[in-house]
CSV table of C-alpha atoms in Angstrom, one decimal:
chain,number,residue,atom,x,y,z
A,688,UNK,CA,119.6,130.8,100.6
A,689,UNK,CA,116.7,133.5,100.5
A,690,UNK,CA,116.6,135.9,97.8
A,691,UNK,CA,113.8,139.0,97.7
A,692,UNK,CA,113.7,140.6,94.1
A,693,UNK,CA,111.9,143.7,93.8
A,694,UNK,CA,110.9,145.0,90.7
A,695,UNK,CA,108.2,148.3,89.2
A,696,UNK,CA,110.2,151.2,89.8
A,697,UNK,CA,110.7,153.6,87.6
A,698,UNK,CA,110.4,157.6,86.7
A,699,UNK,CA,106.6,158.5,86.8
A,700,UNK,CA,104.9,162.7,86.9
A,701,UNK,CA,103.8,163.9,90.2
A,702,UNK,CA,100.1,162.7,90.7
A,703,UNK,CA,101.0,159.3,88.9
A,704,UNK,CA,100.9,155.9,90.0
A,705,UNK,CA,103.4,152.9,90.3
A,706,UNK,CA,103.4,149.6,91.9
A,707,UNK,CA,106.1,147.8,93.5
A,708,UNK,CA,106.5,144.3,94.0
A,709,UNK,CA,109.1,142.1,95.8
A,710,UNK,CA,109.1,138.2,96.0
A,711,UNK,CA,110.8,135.8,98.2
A,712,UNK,CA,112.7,132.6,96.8
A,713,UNK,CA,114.7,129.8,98.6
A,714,UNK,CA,114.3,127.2,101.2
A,715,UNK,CA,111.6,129.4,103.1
A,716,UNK,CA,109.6,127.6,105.5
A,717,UNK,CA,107.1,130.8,106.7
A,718,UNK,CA,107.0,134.7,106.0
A,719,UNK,CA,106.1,136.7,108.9
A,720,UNK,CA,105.6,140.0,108.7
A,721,UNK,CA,106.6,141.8,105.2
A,722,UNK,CA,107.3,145.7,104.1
A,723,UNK,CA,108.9,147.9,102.4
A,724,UNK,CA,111.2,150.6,103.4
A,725,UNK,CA,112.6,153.7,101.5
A,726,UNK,CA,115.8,155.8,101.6
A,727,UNK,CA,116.1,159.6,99.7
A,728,UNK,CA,119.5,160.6,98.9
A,729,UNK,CA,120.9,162.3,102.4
A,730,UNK,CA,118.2,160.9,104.4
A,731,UNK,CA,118.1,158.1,107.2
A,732,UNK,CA,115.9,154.9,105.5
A,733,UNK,CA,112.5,155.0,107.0
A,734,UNK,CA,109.5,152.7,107.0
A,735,UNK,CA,106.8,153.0,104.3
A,736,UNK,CA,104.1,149.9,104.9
A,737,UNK,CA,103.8,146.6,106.7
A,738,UNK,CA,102.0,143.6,106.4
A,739,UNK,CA,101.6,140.7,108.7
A,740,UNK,CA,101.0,137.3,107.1
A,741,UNK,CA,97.4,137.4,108.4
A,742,UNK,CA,96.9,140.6,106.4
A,743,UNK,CA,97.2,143.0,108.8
A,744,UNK,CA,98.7,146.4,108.3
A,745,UNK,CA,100.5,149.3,109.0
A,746,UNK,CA,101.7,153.1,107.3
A,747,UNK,CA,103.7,155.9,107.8
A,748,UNK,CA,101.7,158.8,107.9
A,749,UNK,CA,103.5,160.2,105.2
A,750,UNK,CA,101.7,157.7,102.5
A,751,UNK,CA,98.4,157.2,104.4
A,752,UNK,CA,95.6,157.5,102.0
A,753,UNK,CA,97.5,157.0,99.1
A,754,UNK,CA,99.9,154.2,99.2
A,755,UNK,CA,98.4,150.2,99.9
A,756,UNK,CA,100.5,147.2,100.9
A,757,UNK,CA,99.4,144.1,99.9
A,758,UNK,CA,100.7,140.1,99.7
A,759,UNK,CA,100.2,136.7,98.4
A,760,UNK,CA,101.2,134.0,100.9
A,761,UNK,CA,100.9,131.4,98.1
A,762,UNK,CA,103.6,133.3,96.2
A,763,UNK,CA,105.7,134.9,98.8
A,764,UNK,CA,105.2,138.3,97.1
A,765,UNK,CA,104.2,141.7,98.5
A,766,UNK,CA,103.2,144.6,96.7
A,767,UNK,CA,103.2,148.3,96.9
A,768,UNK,CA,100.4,150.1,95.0
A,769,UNK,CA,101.4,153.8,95.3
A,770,UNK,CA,99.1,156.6,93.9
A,771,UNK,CA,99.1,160.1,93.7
A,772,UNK,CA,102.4,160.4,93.7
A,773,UNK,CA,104.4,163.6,94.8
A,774,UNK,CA,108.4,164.2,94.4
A,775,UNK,CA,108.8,163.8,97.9
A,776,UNK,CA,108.3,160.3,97.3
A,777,UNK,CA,111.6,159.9,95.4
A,778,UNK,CA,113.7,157.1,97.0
A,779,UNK,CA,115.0,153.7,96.8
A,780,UNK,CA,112.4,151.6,97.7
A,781,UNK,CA,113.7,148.1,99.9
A,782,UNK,CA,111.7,144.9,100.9
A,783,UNK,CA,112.2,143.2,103.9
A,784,UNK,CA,111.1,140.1,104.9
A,785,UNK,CA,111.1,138.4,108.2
A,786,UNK,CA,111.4,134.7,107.2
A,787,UNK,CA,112.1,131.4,109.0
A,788,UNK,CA,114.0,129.0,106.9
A,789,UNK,CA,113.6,125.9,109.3
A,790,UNK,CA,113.0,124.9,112.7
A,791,UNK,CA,115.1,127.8,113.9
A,792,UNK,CA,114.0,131.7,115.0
A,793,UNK,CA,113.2,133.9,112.1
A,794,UNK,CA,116.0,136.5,110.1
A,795,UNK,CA,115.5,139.3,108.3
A,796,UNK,CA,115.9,139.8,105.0
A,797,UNK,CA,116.5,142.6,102.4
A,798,UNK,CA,115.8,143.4,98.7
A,799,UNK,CA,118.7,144.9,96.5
A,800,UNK,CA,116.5,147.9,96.5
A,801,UNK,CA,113.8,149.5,93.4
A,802,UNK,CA,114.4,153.6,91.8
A,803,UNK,CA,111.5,155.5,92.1
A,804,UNK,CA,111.7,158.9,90.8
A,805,UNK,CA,108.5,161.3,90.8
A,806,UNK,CA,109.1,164.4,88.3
A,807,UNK,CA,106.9,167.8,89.5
């Protein structure tokens, strides 16, 4: 069984910084790509940040500039380094994961989800 436990939210002032990070336990036998994904109270989830497992990555254009995904293949942990913060940014934050767990196709995966709360 996979598990992906996010931790570092929190309530931070607008301008502020917090970073996120979410690791992946179990019988994992490769991480493809990684992210993280947020949802505001009334509002569809969208994507934040990708990573591939070669380091390659991708943002909304909503965090561009100040938000910066990040991973460790040896640890099976990616990060979320978010600065200058604005309220807008309130949401749970979710990992996801796309990770094989043996010779078969690879499954996504979720984290029980992070608070983050940016005060104006």
């Amino acid at each position: 069984q996979v598990q992906l436990v996010e931790s570092g939210g929190g309530l931070v002032q607008a301008g502020g910084s917090l970073r996120l990070s979410c690791a992946a336990s179990g019988r994992i036998l490769s991480i493809n790509v990684m992210g993280w994904y947020r949802q505001a109270p009334g509002k569809q989830r969208e994507l934040v940040a990708t990573i591939t497992s070669g380091g390659s990555t991708s943002y909304a254009d909503s965090v561009k500039g100040r938000f910066t995904i990040s991973r460790d293949n040896a640890k099976n942990t990616v990060y979320l380094q978010m600065n200058s913060l604005k309220p807008e940014d309130t949401a749970v934050y979710y990992c996801n994961a796309q990770i094989q767990i043996d010779r078969g196709s690879f499954a996504n995966y979720w984290g029980q989800g992070t608070q983050v709360t940016v005060s104006s």
